[in-house]
mmCIF file of C-alpha atoms in Angstrom:
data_model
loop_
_atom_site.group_PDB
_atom_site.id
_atom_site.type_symbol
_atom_site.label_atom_id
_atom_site.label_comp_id
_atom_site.label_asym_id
_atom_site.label_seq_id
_atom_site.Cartn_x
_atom_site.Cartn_y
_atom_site.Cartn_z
ATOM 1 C CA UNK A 237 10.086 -68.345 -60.512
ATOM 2 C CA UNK A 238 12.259 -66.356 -62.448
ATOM 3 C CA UNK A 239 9.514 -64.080 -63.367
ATOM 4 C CA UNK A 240 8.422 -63.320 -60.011
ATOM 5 C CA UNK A 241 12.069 -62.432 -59.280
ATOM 6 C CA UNK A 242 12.202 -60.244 -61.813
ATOM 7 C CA UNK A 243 9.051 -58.334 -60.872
ATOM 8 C CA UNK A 244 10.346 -58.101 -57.128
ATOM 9 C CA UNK A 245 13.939 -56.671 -57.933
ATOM 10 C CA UNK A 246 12.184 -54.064 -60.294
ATOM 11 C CA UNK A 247 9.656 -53.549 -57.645
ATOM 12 C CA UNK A 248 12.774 -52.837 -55.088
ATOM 13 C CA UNK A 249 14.422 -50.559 -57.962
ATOM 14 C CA UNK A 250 11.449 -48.177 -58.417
ATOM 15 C CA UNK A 251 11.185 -47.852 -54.355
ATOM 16 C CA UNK A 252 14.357 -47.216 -54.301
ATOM 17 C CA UNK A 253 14.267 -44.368 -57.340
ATOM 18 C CA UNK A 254 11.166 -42.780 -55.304
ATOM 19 C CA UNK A 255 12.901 -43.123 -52.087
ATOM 20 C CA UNK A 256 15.982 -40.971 -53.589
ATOM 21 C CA UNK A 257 13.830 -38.306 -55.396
ATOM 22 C CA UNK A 258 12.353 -37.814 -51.924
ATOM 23 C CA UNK A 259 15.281 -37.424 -49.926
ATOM 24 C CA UNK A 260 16.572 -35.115 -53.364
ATOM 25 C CA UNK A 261 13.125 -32.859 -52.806
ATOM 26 C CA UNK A 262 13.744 -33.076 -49.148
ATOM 27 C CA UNK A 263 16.991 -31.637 -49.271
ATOM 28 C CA UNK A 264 16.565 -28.810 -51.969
ATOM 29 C CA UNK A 265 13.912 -27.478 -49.416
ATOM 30 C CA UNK A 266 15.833 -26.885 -46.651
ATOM 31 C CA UNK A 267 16.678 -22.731 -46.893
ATOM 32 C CA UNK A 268 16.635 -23.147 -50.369
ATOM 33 C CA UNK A 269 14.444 -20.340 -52.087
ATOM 34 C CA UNK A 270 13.699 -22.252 -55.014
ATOM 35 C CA UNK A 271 12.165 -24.969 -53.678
ATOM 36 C CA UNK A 272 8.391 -26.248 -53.961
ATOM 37 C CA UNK A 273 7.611 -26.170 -50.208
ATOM 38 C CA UNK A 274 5.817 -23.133 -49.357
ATOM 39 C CA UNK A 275 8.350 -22.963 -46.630
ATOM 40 C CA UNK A 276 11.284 -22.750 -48.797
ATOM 41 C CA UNK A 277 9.454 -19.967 -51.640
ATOM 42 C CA UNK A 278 9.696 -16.070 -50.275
ATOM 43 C CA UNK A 279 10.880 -13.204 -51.332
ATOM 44 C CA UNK A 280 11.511 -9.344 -49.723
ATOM 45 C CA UNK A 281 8.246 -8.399 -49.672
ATOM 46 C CA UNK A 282 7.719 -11.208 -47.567
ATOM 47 C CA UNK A 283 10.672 -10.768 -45.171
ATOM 48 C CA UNK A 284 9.443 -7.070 -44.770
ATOM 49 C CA UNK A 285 6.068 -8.145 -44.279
ATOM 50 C CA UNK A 286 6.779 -10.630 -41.476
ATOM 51 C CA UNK A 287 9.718 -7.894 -40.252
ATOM 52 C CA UNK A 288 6.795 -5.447 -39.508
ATOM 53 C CA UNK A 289 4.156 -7.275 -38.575
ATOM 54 C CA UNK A 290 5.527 -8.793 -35.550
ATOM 55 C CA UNK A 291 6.274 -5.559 -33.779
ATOM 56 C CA UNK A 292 2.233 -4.626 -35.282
ATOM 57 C CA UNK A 293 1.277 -6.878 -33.460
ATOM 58 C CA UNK A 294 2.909 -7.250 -30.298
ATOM 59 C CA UNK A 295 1.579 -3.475 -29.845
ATOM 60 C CA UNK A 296 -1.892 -4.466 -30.765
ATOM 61 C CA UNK A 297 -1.640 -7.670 -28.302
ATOM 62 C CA UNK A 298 -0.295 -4.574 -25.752
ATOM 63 C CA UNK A 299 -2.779 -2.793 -26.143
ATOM 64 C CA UNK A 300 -5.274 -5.140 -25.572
ATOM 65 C CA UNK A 301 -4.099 -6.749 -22.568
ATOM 66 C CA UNK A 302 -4.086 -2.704 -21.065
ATOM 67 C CA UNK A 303 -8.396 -3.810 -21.114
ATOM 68 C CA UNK A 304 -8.337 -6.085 -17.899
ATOM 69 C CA UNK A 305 -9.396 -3.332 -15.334
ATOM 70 C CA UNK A 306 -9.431 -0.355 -17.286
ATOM 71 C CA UNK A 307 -12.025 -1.344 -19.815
ATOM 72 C CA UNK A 308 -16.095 -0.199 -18.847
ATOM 73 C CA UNK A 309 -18.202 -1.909 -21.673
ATOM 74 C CA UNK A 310 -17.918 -5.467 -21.506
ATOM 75 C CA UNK A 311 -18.062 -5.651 -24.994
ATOM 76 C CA UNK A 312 -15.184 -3.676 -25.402
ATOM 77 C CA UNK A 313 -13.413 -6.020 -22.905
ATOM 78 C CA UNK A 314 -14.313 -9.268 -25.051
ATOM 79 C CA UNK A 315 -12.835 -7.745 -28.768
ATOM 80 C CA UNK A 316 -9.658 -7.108 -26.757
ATOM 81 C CA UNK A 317 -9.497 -10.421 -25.478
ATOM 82 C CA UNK A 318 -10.189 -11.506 -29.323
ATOM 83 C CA UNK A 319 -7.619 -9.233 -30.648
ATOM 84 C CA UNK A 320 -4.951 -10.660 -28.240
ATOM 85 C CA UNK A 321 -5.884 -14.311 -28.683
ATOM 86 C CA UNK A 322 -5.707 -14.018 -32.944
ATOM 87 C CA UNK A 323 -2.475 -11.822 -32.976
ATOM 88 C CA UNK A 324 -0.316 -13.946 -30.793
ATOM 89 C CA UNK A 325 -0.566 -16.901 -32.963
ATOM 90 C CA UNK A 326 0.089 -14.899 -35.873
ATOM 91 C CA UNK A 327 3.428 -13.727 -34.020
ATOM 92 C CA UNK A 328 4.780 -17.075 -33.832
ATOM 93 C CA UNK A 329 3.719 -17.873 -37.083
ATOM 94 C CA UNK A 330 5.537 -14.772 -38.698
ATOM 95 C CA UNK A 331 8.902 -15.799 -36.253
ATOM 96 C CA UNK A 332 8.777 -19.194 -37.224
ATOM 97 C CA UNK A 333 8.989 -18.268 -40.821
ATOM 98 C CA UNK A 334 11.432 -15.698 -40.473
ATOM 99 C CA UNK A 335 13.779 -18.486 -38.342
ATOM 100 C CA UNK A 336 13.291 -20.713 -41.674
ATOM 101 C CA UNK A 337 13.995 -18.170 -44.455
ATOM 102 C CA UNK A 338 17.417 -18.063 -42.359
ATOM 103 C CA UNK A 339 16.050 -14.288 -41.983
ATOM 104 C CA UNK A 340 16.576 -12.013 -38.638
ATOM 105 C CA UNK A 341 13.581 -11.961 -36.388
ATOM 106 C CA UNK A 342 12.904 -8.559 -34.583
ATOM 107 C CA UNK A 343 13.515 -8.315 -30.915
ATOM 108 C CA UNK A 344 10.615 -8.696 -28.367
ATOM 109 C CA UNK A 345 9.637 -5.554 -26.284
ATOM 110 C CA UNK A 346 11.290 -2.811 -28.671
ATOM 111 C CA UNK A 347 10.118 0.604 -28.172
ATOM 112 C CA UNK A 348 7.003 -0.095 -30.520
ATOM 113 C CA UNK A 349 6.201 3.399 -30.986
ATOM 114 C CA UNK A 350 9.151 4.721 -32.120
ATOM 115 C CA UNK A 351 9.299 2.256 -34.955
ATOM 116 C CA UNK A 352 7.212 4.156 -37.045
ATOM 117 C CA UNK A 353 9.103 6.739 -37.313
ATOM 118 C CA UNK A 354 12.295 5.057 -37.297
ATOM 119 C CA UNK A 355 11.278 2.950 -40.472
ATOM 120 C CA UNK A 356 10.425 6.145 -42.535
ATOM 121 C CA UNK A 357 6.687 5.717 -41.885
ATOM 122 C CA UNK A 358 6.192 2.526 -43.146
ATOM 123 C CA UNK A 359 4.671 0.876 -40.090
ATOM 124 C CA UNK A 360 1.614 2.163 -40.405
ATOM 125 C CA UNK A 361 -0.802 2.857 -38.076
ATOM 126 C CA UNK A 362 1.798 2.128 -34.928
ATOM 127 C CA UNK A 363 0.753 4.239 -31.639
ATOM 128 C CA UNK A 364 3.765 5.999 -30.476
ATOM 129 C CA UNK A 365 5.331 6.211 -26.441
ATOM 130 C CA UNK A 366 3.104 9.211 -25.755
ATOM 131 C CA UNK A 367 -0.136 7.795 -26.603
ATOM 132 C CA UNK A 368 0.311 4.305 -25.118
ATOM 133 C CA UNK A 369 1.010 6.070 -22.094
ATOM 134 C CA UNK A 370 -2.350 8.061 -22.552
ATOM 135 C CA UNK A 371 -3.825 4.788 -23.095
ATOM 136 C CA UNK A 372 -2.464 3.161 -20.037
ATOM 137 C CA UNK A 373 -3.399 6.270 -18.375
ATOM 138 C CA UNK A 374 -7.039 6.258 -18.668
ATOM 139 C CA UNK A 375 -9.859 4.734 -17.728
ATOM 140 C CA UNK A 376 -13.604 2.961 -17.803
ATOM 141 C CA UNK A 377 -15.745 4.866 -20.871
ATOM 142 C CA UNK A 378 -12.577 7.053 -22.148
ATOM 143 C CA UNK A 379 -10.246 4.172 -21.756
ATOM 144 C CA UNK A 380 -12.909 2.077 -24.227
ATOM 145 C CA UNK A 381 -12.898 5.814 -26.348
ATOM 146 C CA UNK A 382 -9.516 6.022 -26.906
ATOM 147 C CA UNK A 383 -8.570 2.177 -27.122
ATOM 148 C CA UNK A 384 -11.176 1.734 -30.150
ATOM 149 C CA UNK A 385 -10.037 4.994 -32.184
ATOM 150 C CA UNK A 386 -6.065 3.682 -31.712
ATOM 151 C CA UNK A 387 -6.813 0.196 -32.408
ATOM 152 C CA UNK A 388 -9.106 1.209 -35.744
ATOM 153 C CA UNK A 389 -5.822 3.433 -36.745
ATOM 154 C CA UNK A 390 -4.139 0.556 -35.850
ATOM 155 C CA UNK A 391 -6.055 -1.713 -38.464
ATOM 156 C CA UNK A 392 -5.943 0.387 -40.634
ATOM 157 C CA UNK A 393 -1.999 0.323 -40.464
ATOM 158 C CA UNK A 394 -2.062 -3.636 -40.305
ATOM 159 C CA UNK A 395 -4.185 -4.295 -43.380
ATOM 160 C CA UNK A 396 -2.629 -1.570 -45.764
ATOM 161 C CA UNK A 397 1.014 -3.739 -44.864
ATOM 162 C CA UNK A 398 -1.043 -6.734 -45.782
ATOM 163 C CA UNK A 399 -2.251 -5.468 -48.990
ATOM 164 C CA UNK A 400 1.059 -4.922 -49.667
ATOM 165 C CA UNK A 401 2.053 -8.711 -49.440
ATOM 166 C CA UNK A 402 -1.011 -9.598 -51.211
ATOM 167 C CA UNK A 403 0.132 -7.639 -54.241
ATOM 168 C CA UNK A 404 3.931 -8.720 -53.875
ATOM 169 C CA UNK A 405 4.681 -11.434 -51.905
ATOM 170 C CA UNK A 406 6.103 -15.145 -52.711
ATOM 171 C CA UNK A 407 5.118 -17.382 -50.032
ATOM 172 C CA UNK A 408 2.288 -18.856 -50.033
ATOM 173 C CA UNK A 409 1.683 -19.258 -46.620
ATOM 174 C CA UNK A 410 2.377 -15.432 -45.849
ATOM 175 C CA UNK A 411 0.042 -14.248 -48.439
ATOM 176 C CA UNK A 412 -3.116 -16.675 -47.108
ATOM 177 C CA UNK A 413 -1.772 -14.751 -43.931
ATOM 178 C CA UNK A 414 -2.082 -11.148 -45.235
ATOM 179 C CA UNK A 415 -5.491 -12.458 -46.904
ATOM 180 C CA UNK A 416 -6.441 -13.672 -43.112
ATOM 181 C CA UNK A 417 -5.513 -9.985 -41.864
ATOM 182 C CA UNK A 418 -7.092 -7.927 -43.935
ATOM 183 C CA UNK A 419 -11.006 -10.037 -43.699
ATOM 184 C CA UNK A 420 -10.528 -10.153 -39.803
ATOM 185 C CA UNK A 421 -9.485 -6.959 -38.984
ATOM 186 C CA UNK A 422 -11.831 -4.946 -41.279
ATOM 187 C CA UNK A 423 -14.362 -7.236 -39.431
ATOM 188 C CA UNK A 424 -13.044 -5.622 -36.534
ATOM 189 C CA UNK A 425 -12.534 -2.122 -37.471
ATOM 190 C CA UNK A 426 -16.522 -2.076 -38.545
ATOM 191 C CA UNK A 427 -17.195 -3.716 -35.321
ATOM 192 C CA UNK A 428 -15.511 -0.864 -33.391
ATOM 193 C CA UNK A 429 -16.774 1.484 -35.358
ATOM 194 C CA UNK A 430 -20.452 0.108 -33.867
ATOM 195 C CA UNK A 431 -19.416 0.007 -30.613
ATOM 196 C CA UNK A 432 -18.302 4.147 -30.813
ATOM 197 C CA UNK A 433 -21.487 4.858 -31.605
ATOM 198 C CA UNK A 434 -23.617 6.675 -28.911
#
């Protein structure tokens, strides 16, 4: 009897010592740089990466959605609908993490194409006010023209700031991210690259 007692009570202590370390691990997560989550482990080069990449994107997701009606080749039509539908995830990923690292997240609907030359070039590949208004401009076979030679620059710009995390980023997450980038959208760009071919 006393044996089993003894077993139980020591059974109760070592929950209780796992339940503490838990709640200890728990709490040195939260905004806490040093911390094993994947969460919790970034650096700059992941704050700039996530900085940038939003307003990328929301240009490239712009961009797209300018294909309903204006687009000729169906074809054309269905990357756009691809490019919009893997970017906006990606968006709220990159915000989400941003709103965790305690970090600011850039404003919705910025002038996108002044960025690029507000940041001292670094957003490369961004399209700036004169050509999305080209872009918005045109139509049918030199809409598809123009859209696929912008949105390869535009690649280009996106995976170049992803190789950048690659090589200096923390988080884990945010790197697997960049790694994500850089396969789809050279994918893309060599899909494009088909499709401007007469």
């Amino acid at each position: 009897m006393e044996i089993s007692m003894r077993k139980t009570l020591a059974a109760i202590a070592l929950l209780a010592a796992a339940g503490l370390t838990l709640t200890a691990c728990g709490e040195d997560t939260d905004g806490d740089a040093t911390g094993t989550e994947s969460s919790a482990a970034f650096n700059d080069a992941d704050v700039t990466f996530a900085r940038q990449m939003i307003p990328h994107h929301e240009q490239a997701v712009e961009m797209a959605q300018m294909a309903q009606g204006r687009a000729k080749s169906e074809e054309v039509l269905s990357l756009a609908e691809d490019i919009e539908a893997a970017q906006g995830p990606e968006i709220d990923s990159l915000q989400g993490w941003l709103d965790t690292w305690g970090e600011d997240v850039p404003a919705s609907g910025m002038e996108h194409g002044d960025m690029g030359h507000d940041s001292g070039g670094t957003m490369s590949g961004m399209m700036d006010e004169e050509q999305m208004s080209d872009l918005m401009a045109a139509s049918g076979a030199d809409w598809d023209q123009m859209f696929l030679e912008m949105m390869i620059e535009h690649h280009e710009g996106a995976i170049e700031m992803a190789e950048s995390e690659v090589d200096q980023g923390e988080n884990p997450d945010a790197v697997a991210l960049a790694e994500k980038i850089i396969s789809d959208q050279q994918a893309e760009i060599t899909q494009m690259q088909q499709l401007m071919q007469p």
